[in-house]
Amino acid sequence: MRTASACDTPVYRYAMYRWQPGPYEVYHFHREKLDSAAEGVRGRIGQVGEKDEVRANVMFLPVDVAKEADLKRLPPDVKEAWEKREEKSVPHYLISSPRARHLFQGLLDEKEIAALVDSPARQQLGKLLQEGKAGVYVLIPGADEKATGEAEQVVRGVLSDVASGKIMTYTPPAMDRSGGQEDEGEPAAPRTELGLLKVSREDAAEQWFVKTLLSLEPDLVDSKEPLLFLIFGRGRALFSCLGKGIYADNLIQDIDYITGACSCMVKEQNPGMDILMRYDWDAVAESLMRKFGAEEGSGYMYGGDTLFPELAMPGKDDPVAADPQGESTETGSVPGTDKPAPADASSTADTAIAVAQGATDLSTRPADAAGQGAETGAATSPAEAAETPPAPDSAAPAPTARDQSDPVEQVATVSPKATAPAGA
């Protein structure tokens, strides 16, 4: 047995160890002071997004429409959405995903926030991943019950074949979990298992979960066919296929991707999008570490945060967490301040916090917002990524309370999806 080398860790496990979910932005357009209702929404989002022990990837961003500076700092898509409104009445809310997809525009109240960040299906999803499932398929039924039943049968058949070993998945080399000599008596690694959830569009408790999934592709909202998504890591969702495209070969390609060995690539160059969800992902990562031991990305291999100590989540008393606008190693300058400007738009969270404080320009989006679509499930190849290597660690921006992404993420190369076979 040997210690796993770089690229041995399956994508789904590395994603759980290191990929922090991107934040969903709740923009609140108002005039001058916030009213009591908006303060309630702000307080609730701040509680679930920043203060609670188990947090959701969401943030509140007030925009005073009476201040031209606030409007200028908005990302182009958010500014355009505001300007297109015929009646620019306030208050008005806009919810944007990490890929700059707009989930909602209208009014929100404090009571709505609980359903926005959590639901029974999302809790069940988290539990399945915590049990060790490599990923969980989410099936949204279509208008035709027969077509939905056939799609579900295909999915269950593939998952059964994977669990039994009939469909083989990548298995990393055996790892020395104790740091000692090879143990020939070590039991074989457990076989890959995946889960399946059905979530109805008509389920009121799941409306925000469904909105999030449908936002992965612009034409999914109007589709009447059964839709299939694969979720892995800390809530990273891939649009898999729909209708007659839900057949074994396409599912196997999804599974090969998330269970395949990694190659170095930034997270945002992976297909998919983080869903809005409140779950204790650190506990799930810990359970995987105990199960699989020392492997790339695992704290057991690197002693917690020793691999990328500058990217560890700041504690409550961490001066960086207390002062997210503090000094950094970034280059350039932030308009209107003496603070350094980011070398690139690598963190929606940091810039979003800054606009709430009136400190920086949000007119650019991070790579995740402009990232590849999920329609093919294809990721950028390592060869392509090599043409634009990430900046060295020494040039990385100083961390903030929300800047928890690993600069050296992992990805497996995936080929474009095939179309449904004739007669399918």
mmCIF file of N, CA and C in Angstrom, residues 142-230:
data_model
loop_
_atom_site.group_PDB
_atom_site.id
_atom_site.type_symbol
_atom_site.label_atom_id
_atom_site.label_comp_id
_atom_site.label_asym_id
_atom_site.label_seq_id
_atom_site.Cartn_x
_atom_site.Cartn_y
_atom_site.Cartn_z
ATOM 1 N N GLY A 142 -41.392 15.047 -15.561
ATOM 2 C CA GLY A 142 -41.970 15.816 -16.653
ATOM 3 C C GLY A 142 -43.482 15.710 -16.651
ATOM 4 N N ALA A 143 -44.101 16.265 -17.685
ATOM 5 C CA ALA A 143 -45.561 16.244 -17.783
ATOM 6 C C ALA A 143 -46.095 14.851 -18.081
ATOM 7 N N ASP A 144 -45.310 14.021 -18.759
ATOM 8 C CA ASP A 144 -45.713 12.666 -19.142
ATOM 9 C C ASP A 144 -45.239 11.682 -18.076
ATOM 10 N N GLU A 145 -46.178 11.098 -17.340
ATOM 11 C CA GLU A 145 -45.819 10.172 -16.265
ATOM 12 C C GLU A 145 -45.073 8.952 -16.792
ATOM 13 N N LYS A 146 -45.469 8.471 -17.961
ATOM 14 C CA LYS A 146 -44.804 7.299 -18.530
ATOM 15 C C LYS A 146 -43.342 7.603 -18.839
ATOM 16 N N ALA A 147 -43.083 8.752 -19.443
ATOM 17 C CA ALA A 147 -41.707 9.131 -19.764
ATOM 18 C C ALA A 147 -40.883 9.300 -18.498
ATOM 19 N N THR A 148 -41.497 9.864 -17.469
ATOM 20 C CA THR A 148 -40.793 10.025 -16.197
ATOM 21 C C THR A 148 -40.473 8.670 -15.578
ATOM 22 N N GLY A 149 -41.435 7.743 -15.630
ATOM 23 C CA GLY A 149 -41.203 6.402 -15.094
ATOM 24 C C GLY A 149 -40.090 5.682 -15.821
ATOM 25 N N GLU A 150 -40.049 5.829 -17.132
ATOM 26 C CA GLU A 150 -38.984 5.192 -17.916
ATOM 27 C C GLU A 150 -37.626 5.791 -17.568
ATOM 28 N N ALA A 151 -37.593 7.106 -17.387
ATOM 29 C CA ALA A 151 -36.336 7.762 -17.020
ATOM 30 C C ALA A 151 -35.860 7.282 -15.652
ATOM 31 N N GLU A 152 -36.782 7.187 -14.706
ATOM 32 C CA GLU A 152 -36.417 6.723 -13.368
ATOM 33 C C GLU A 152 -35.893 5.289 -13.410
ATOM 34 N N GLN A 153 -36.502 4.456 -14.225
ATOM 35 C CA GLN A 153 -36.060 3.065 -14.344
ATOM 36 C C GLN A 153 -34.633 2.995 -14.882
ATOM 37 N N VAL A 154 -34.316 3.844 -15.859
ATOM 38 C CA VAL A 154 -32.956 3.873 -16.410
ATOM 39 C C VAL A 154 -31.958 4.259 -15.324
ATOM 40 N N VAL A 155 -32.286 5.305 -14.577
ATOM 41 C CA VAL A 155 -31.369 5.781 -13.542
ATOM 42 C C VAL A 155 -31.152 4.710 -12.486
ATOM 43 N N ARG A 156 -32.228 4.107 -12.008
ATOM 44 C CA ARG A 156 -32.091 3.088 -10.967
ATOM 45 C C ARG A 156 -31.289 1.891 -11.475
ATOM 46 N N GLY A 157 -31.469 1.538 -12.739
ATOM 47 C CA GLY A 157 -30.712 0.424 -13.292
ATOM 48 C C GLY A 157 -29.222 0.704 -13.326
ATOM 49 N N VAL A 158 -28.848 1.908 -13.747
ATOM 50 C CA VAL A 158 -27.429 2.272 -13.795
ATOM 51 C C VAL A 158 -26.833 2.306 -12.392
ATOM 52 N N LEU A 159 -27.550 2.897 -11.442
ATOM 53 C CA LEU A 159 -27.029 2.974 -10.076
ATOM 54 C C LEU A 159 -26.856 1.590 -9.469
ATOM 55 N N SER A 160 -27.770 0.685 -9.778
ATOM 56 C CA SER A 160 -27.652 -0.689 -9.296
ATOM 57 C C SER A 160 -26.431 -1.376 -9.893
ATOM 58 N N ASP A 161 -26.209 -1.169 -11.181
ATOM 59 C CA ASP A 161 -25.061 -1.795 -11.847
ATOM 60 C C ASP A 161 -23.738 -1.230 -11.336
ATOM 61 N N VAL A 162 -23.719 0.051 -10.999
ATOM 62 C CA VAL A 162 -22.503 0.642 -10.437
ATOM 63 C C VAL A 162 -22.237 0.066 -9.054
ATOM 64 N N ALA A 163 -23.274 -0.007 -8.228
ATOM 65 C CA ALA A 163 -23.107 -0.507 -6.865
ATOM 66 C C ALA A 163 -22.673 -1.964 -6.834
ATOM 67 N N SER A 164 -23.157 -2.761 -7.798
ATOM 68 C CA SER A 164 -22.813 -4.185 -7.830
ATOM 69 C C SER A 164 -21.452 -4.449 -8.457
ATOM 70 N N GLY A 165 -20.908 -3.445 -9.116
ATOM 71 C CA GLY A 165 -19.629 -3.629 -9.793
ATOM 72 C C GLY A 165 -19.770 -4.041 -11.245
ATOM 73 N N LYS A 166 -20.999 -4.208 -11.717
ATOM 74 C CA LYS A 166 -21.209 -4.558 -13.124
ATOM 75 C C LYS A 166 -20.706 -3.438 -14.026
ATOM 76 N N ILE A 167 -20.950 -2.199 -13.599
ATOM 77 C CA ILE A 167 -20.341 -1.035 -14.249
ATOM 78 C C ILE A 167 -19.179 -0.609 -13.373
ATOM 79 N N MET A 168 -17.973 -0.700 -13.905
ATOM 80 C CA MET A 168 -16.779 -0.413 -13.128
ATOM 81 C C MET A 168 -16.477 1.085 -13.124
ATOM 82 N N THR A 169 -16.063 1.589 -11.978
ATOM 83 C CA THR A 169 -15.616 2.974 -11.862
ATOM 84 C C THR A 169 -14.165 2.990 -11.409
ATOM 85 N N TYR A 170 -13.548 4.126 -11.542
ATOM 86 C CA TYR A 170 -12.147 4.291 -11.139
ATOM 87 C C TYR A 170 -11.975 4.023 -9.649
ATOM 88 N N THR A 171 -10.959 3.277 -9.302
ATOM 89 C CA THR A 171 -10.616 3.026 -7.909
ATOM 90 C C THR A 171 -9.201 3.503 -7.669
ATOM 91 N N PRO A 172 -8.980 4.474 -6.770
ATOM 92 C CA PRO A 172 -7.623 4.960 -6.532
ATOM 93 C C PRO A 172 -6.759 3.883 -5.915
ATOM 94 N N PRO A 173 -5.439 3.973 -6.089
ATOM 95 C CA PRO A 173 -4.543 2.997 -5.469
ATOM 96 C C PRO A 173 -4.755 2.965 -3.968
ATOM 97 N N ALA A 174 -4.515 1.801 -3.370
ATOM 98 C CA ALA A 174 -4.677 1.658 -1.927
ATOM 99 C C ALA A 174 -3.759 2.634 -1.216
ATOM 100 N N MET A 175 -4.249 3.207 -0.115
ATOM 101 C CA MET A 175 -3.499 4.227 0.598
ATOM 102 C C MET A 175 -3.080 3.734 1.968
ATOM 103 N N ASP A 176 -1.911 4.176 2.415
ATOM 104 C CA ASP A 176 -1.431 3.884 3.750
ATOM 105 C C ASP A 176 -2.064 4.895 4.701
ATOM 106 N N ARG A 177 -3.041 4.472 5.466
ATOM 107 C CA ARG A 177 -3.777 5.402 6.314
ATOM 108 C C ARG A 177 -3.075 5.664 7.637
ATOM 109 N N SER A 178 -2.040 4.897 7.937
ATOM 110 C CA SER A 178 -1.356 5.058 9.213
ATOM 111 C C SER A 178 0.006 5.706 9.075
ATOM 112 N N GLY A 179 0.517 5.821 7.841
ATOM 113 C CA GLY A 179 1.853 6.351 7.641
ATOM 114 C C GLY A 179 2.915 5.283 7.791
ATOM 115 N N GLY A 180 2.501 4.033 8.006
ATOM 116 C CA GLY A 180 3.448 2.946 8.189
ATOM 117 C C GLY A 180 3.717 2.186 6.918
ATOM 118 N N GLN A 181 4.081 0.912 7.053
ATOM 119 C CA GLN A 181 4.425 0.091 5.907
ATOM 120 C C GLN A 181 3.175 -0.453 5.236
ATOM 121 N N GLU A 182 3.357 -0.938 4.053
ATOM 122 C CA GLU A 182 2.254 -1.501 3.284
ATOM 123 C C GLU A 182 1.609 -2.648 4.043
ATOM 124 N N ASP A 183 0.308 -2.667 4.032
ATOM 125 C CA ASP A 183 -0.458 -3.703 4.718
ATOM 126 C C ASP A 183 -1.192 -4.534 3.682
ATOM 127 N N GLU A 184 -0.682 -5.720 3.426
ATOM 128 C CA GLU A 184 -1.280 -6.573 2.394
ATOM 129 C C GLU A 184 -2.671 -7.031 2.787
ATOM 130 N N GLY A 185 -2.983 -6.960 4.093
ATOM 131 C CA GLY A 185 -4.285 -7.431 4.541
ATOM 132 C C GLY A 185 -5.369 -6.370 4.518
ATOM 133 N N GLU A 186 -5.052 -5.176 4.020
ATOM 134 C CA GLU A 186 -6.028 -4.087 3.968
ATOM 135 C C GLU A 186 -7.219 -4.486 3.097
ATOM 136 N N PRO A 187 -8.452 -4.313 3.580
ATOM 137 C CA PRO A 187 -9.619 -4.676 2.774
ATOM 138 C C PRO A 187 -9.733 -3.801 1.538
ATOM 139 N N ALA A 188 -10.382 -4.337 0.523
ATOM 140 C CA ALA A 188 -10.554 -3.589 -0.722
ATOM 141 C C ALA A 188 -11.417 -2.353 -0.476
ATOM 142 N N ALA A 189 -11.169 -1.324 -1.256
ATOM 143 C CA ALA A 189 -11.941 -0.090 -1.135
ATOM 144 C C ALA A 189 -13.409 -0.368 -1.447
ATOM 145 N N PRO A 190 -14.327 0.306 -0.749
ATOM 146 C CA PRO A 190 -15.751 0.082 -1.006
ATOM 147 C C PRO A 190 -16.119 0.489 -2.423
ATOM 148 N N ARG A 191 -17.114 -0.192 -2.976
ATOM 149 C CA ARG A 191 -17.556 0.136 -4.327
ATOM 150 C C ARG A 191 -18.314 1.459 -4.336
ATOM 151 N N THR A 192 -18.329 2.056 -5.493
ATOM 152 C CA THR A 192 -19.005 3.340 -5.656
ATOM 153 C C THR A 192 -20.516 3.177 -5.546
ATOM 154 N N GLU A 193 -21.146 4.078 -4.814
ATOM 155 C CA GLU A 193 -22.600 4.114 -4.718
ATOM 156 C C GLU A 193 -23.087 5.530 -4.981
ATOM 157 N N LEU A 194 -24.256 5.644 -5.589
ATOM 158 C CA LEU A 194 -24.887 6.929 -5.843
ATOM 159 C C LEU A 194 -26.330 6.887 -5.372
ATOM 160 N N GLY A 195 -26.905 8.049 -5.149
ATOM 161 C CA GLY A 195 -28.283 8.137 -4.690
ATOM 162 C C GLY A 195 -29.196 8.740 -5.743
ATOM 163 N N LEU A 196 -30.504 8.682 -5.473
ATOM 164 C CA LEU A 196 -31.509 9.248 -6.373
ATOM 165 C C LEU A 196 -32.615 9.903 -5.555
ATOM 166 N N LEU A 197 -32.968 11.127 -5.921
ATOM 167 C CA LEU A 197 -34.086 11.844 -5.326
ATOM 168 C C LEU A 197 -35.023 12.315 -6.431
ATOM 169 N N LYS A 198 -36.323 12.265 -6.170
ATOM 170 C CA LYS A 198 -37.311 12.847 -7.087
ATOM 171 C C LYS A 198 -37.866 14.105 -6.427
ATOM 172 N N VAL A 199 -37.831 15.188 -7.161
ATOM 173 C CA VAL A 199 -38.299 16.470 -6.632
ATOM 174 C C VAL A 199 -39.290 17.070 -7.618
ATOM 175 N N SER A 200 -40.507 17.289 -7.169
ATOM 176 C CA SER A 200 -41.561 17.798 -8.048
ATOM 177 C C SER A 200 -41.517 19.316 -8.160
ATOM 178 N N ARG A 201 -41.814 19.804 -9.346
ATOM 179 C CA ARG A 201 -41.929 21.250 -9.552
ATOM 180 C C ARG A 201 -43.071 21.832 -8.722
ATOM 181 N N GLU A 202 -44.071 21.008 -8.432
ATOM 182 C CA GLU A 202 -45.259 21.487 -7.726
ATOM 183 C C GLU A 202 -45.095 21.482 -6.212
ATOM 184 N N ASP A 203 -44.007 20.955 -5.701
ATOM 185 C CA ASP A 203 -43.788 20.886 -4.257
ATOM 186 C C ASP A 203 -43.399 22.274 -3.746
ATOM 187 N N ALA A 204 -44.295 22.896 -2.984
ATOM 188 C CA ALA A 204 -44.053 24.264 -2.511
ATOM 189 C C ALA A 204 -42.799 24.360 -1.650
ATOM 190 N N ALA A 205 -42.505 23.309 -0.891
ATOM 191 C CA ALA A 205 -41.332 23.335 -0.017
ATOM 192 C C ALA A 205 -40.026 23.318 -0.799
ATOM 193 N N GLU A 206 -40.095 22.881 -2.065
ATOM 194 C CA GLU A 206 -38.884 22.739 -2.874
ATOM 195 C C GLU A 206 -38.780 23.775 -3.997
ATOM 196 N N GLN A 207 -39.621 24.809 -3.971
ATOM 197 C CA GLN A 207 -39.638 25.751 -5.092
ATOM 198 C C GLN A 207 -38.284 26.416 -5.318
ATOM 199 N N TRP A 208 -37.573 26.757 -4.247
ATOM 200 C CA TRP A 208 -36.276 27.417 -4.423
ATOM 201 C C TRP A 208 -35.219 26.433 -4.904
ATOM 202 N N PHE A 209 -35.287 25.202 -4.430
ATOM 203 C CA PHE A 209 -34.368 24.163 -4.900
ATOM 204 C C PHE A 209 -34.571 23.942 -6.393
ATOM 205 N N VAL A 210 -35.824 23.842 -6.813
ATOM 206 C CA VAL A 210 -36.132 23.635 -8.231
ATOM 207 C C VAL A 210 -35.691 24.839 -9.061
ATOM 208 N N LYS A 211 -35.953 26.056 -8.576
ATOM 209 C CA LYS A 211 -35.515 27.258 -9.294
ATOM 210 C C LYS A 211 -34.008 27.240 -9.511
ATOM 211 N N THR A 212 -33.277 26.829 -8.491
ATOM 212 C CA THR A 212 -31.819 26.788 -8.591
ATOM 213 C C THR A 212 -31.379 25.819 -9.675
ATOM 214 N N LEU A 213 -31.951 24.621 -9.676
ATOM 215 C CA LEU A 213 -31.562 23.619 -10.669
ATOM 216 C C LEU A 213 -31.939 24.058 -12.082
ATOM 217 N N LEU A 214 -33.120 24.609 -12.233
ATOM 218 C CA LEU A 214 -33.561 25.027 -13.564
ATOM 219 C C LEU A 214 -32.735 26.189 -14.101
ATOM 220 N N SER A 215 -32.063 26.912 -13.224
ATOM 221 C CA SER A 215 -31.249 28.040 -13.678
ATOM 222 C C SER A 215 -29.932 27.604 -14.308
ATOM 223 N N LEU A 216 -29.609 26.312 -14.237
ATOM 224 C CA LEU A 216 -28.359 25.847 -14.836
ATOM 225 C C LEU A 216 -28.340 26.045 -16.342
ATOM 226 N N GLU A 217 -29.505 25.958 -16.971
ATOM 227 C CA GLU A 217 -29.616 26.162 -18.416
ATOM 228 C C GLU A 217 -30.805 27.078 -18.688
ATOM 229 N N PRO A 218 -30.677 28.015 -19.621
ATOM 230 C CA PRO A 218 -31.740 29.005 -19.826
ATOM 231 C C PRO A 218 -33.060 28.450 -20.328
ATOM 232 N N ASP A 219 -33.054 27.276 -20.963
ATOM 233 C CA ASP A 219 -34.295 26.755 -21.550
ATOM 234 C C ASP A 219 -34.962 25.672 -20.711
ATOM 235 N N LEU A 220 -34.451 25.395 -19.516
ATOM 236 C CA LEU A 220 -35.012 24.310 -18.713
ATOM 237 C C LEU A 220 -36.346 24.681 -18.072
ATOM 238 N N VAL A 221 -36.551 25.949 -17.787
ATOM 239 C CA VAL A 221 -37.778 26.374 -17.105
ATOM 240 C C VAL A 221 -39.018 25.973 -17.893
ATOM 241 N N ASP A 222 -38.957 26.080 -19.198
ATOM 242 C CA ASP A 222 -40.124 25.796 -20.041
ATOM 243 C C ASP A 222 -40.204 24.344 -20.504
ATOM 244 N N SER A 223 -39.226 23.528 -20.148
ATOM 245 C CA SER A 223 -39.223 22.142 -20.600
ATOM 246 C C SER A 223 -40.309 21.330 -19.896
ATOM 247 N N LYS A 224 -40.993 20.478 -20.634
ATOM 248 C CA LYS A 224 -42.024 19.602 -20.080
ATOM 249 C C LYS A 224 -41.519 18.171 -19.919
ATOM 250 N N GLU A 225 -40.263 17.942 -20.248
ATOM 251 C CA GLU A 225 -39.688 16.602 -20.178
ATOM 252 C C GLU A 225 -39.072 16.353 -18.804
ATOM 253 N N PRO A 226 -38.885 15.086 -18.436
ATOM 254 C CA PRO A 226 -38.165 14.808 -17.194
ATOM 255 C C PRO A 226 -36.737 15.327 -17.293
ATOM 256 N N LEU A 227 -36.256 15.927 -16.211
ATOM 257 C CA LEU A 227 -34.928 16.528 -16.172
ATOM 258 C C LEU A 227 -34.079 15.813 -15.133
ATOM 259 N N LEU A 228 -32.812 15.615 -15.446
ATOM 260 C CA LEU A 228 -31.927 14.888 -14.543
ATOM 261 C C LEU A 228 -30.683 15.719 -14.244
ATOM 262 N N PHE A 229 -30.365 15.825 -12.962
ATOM 263 C CA PHE A 229 -29.190 16.557 -12.500
ATOM 264 C C PHE A 229 -28.365 15.636 -11.609
ATOM 265 N N LEU A 230 -27.063 15.860 -11.581
ATOM 266 C CA LEU A 230 -26.181 15.102 -10.693
ATOM 267 C C LEU A 230 -25.494 16.090 -9.759
#
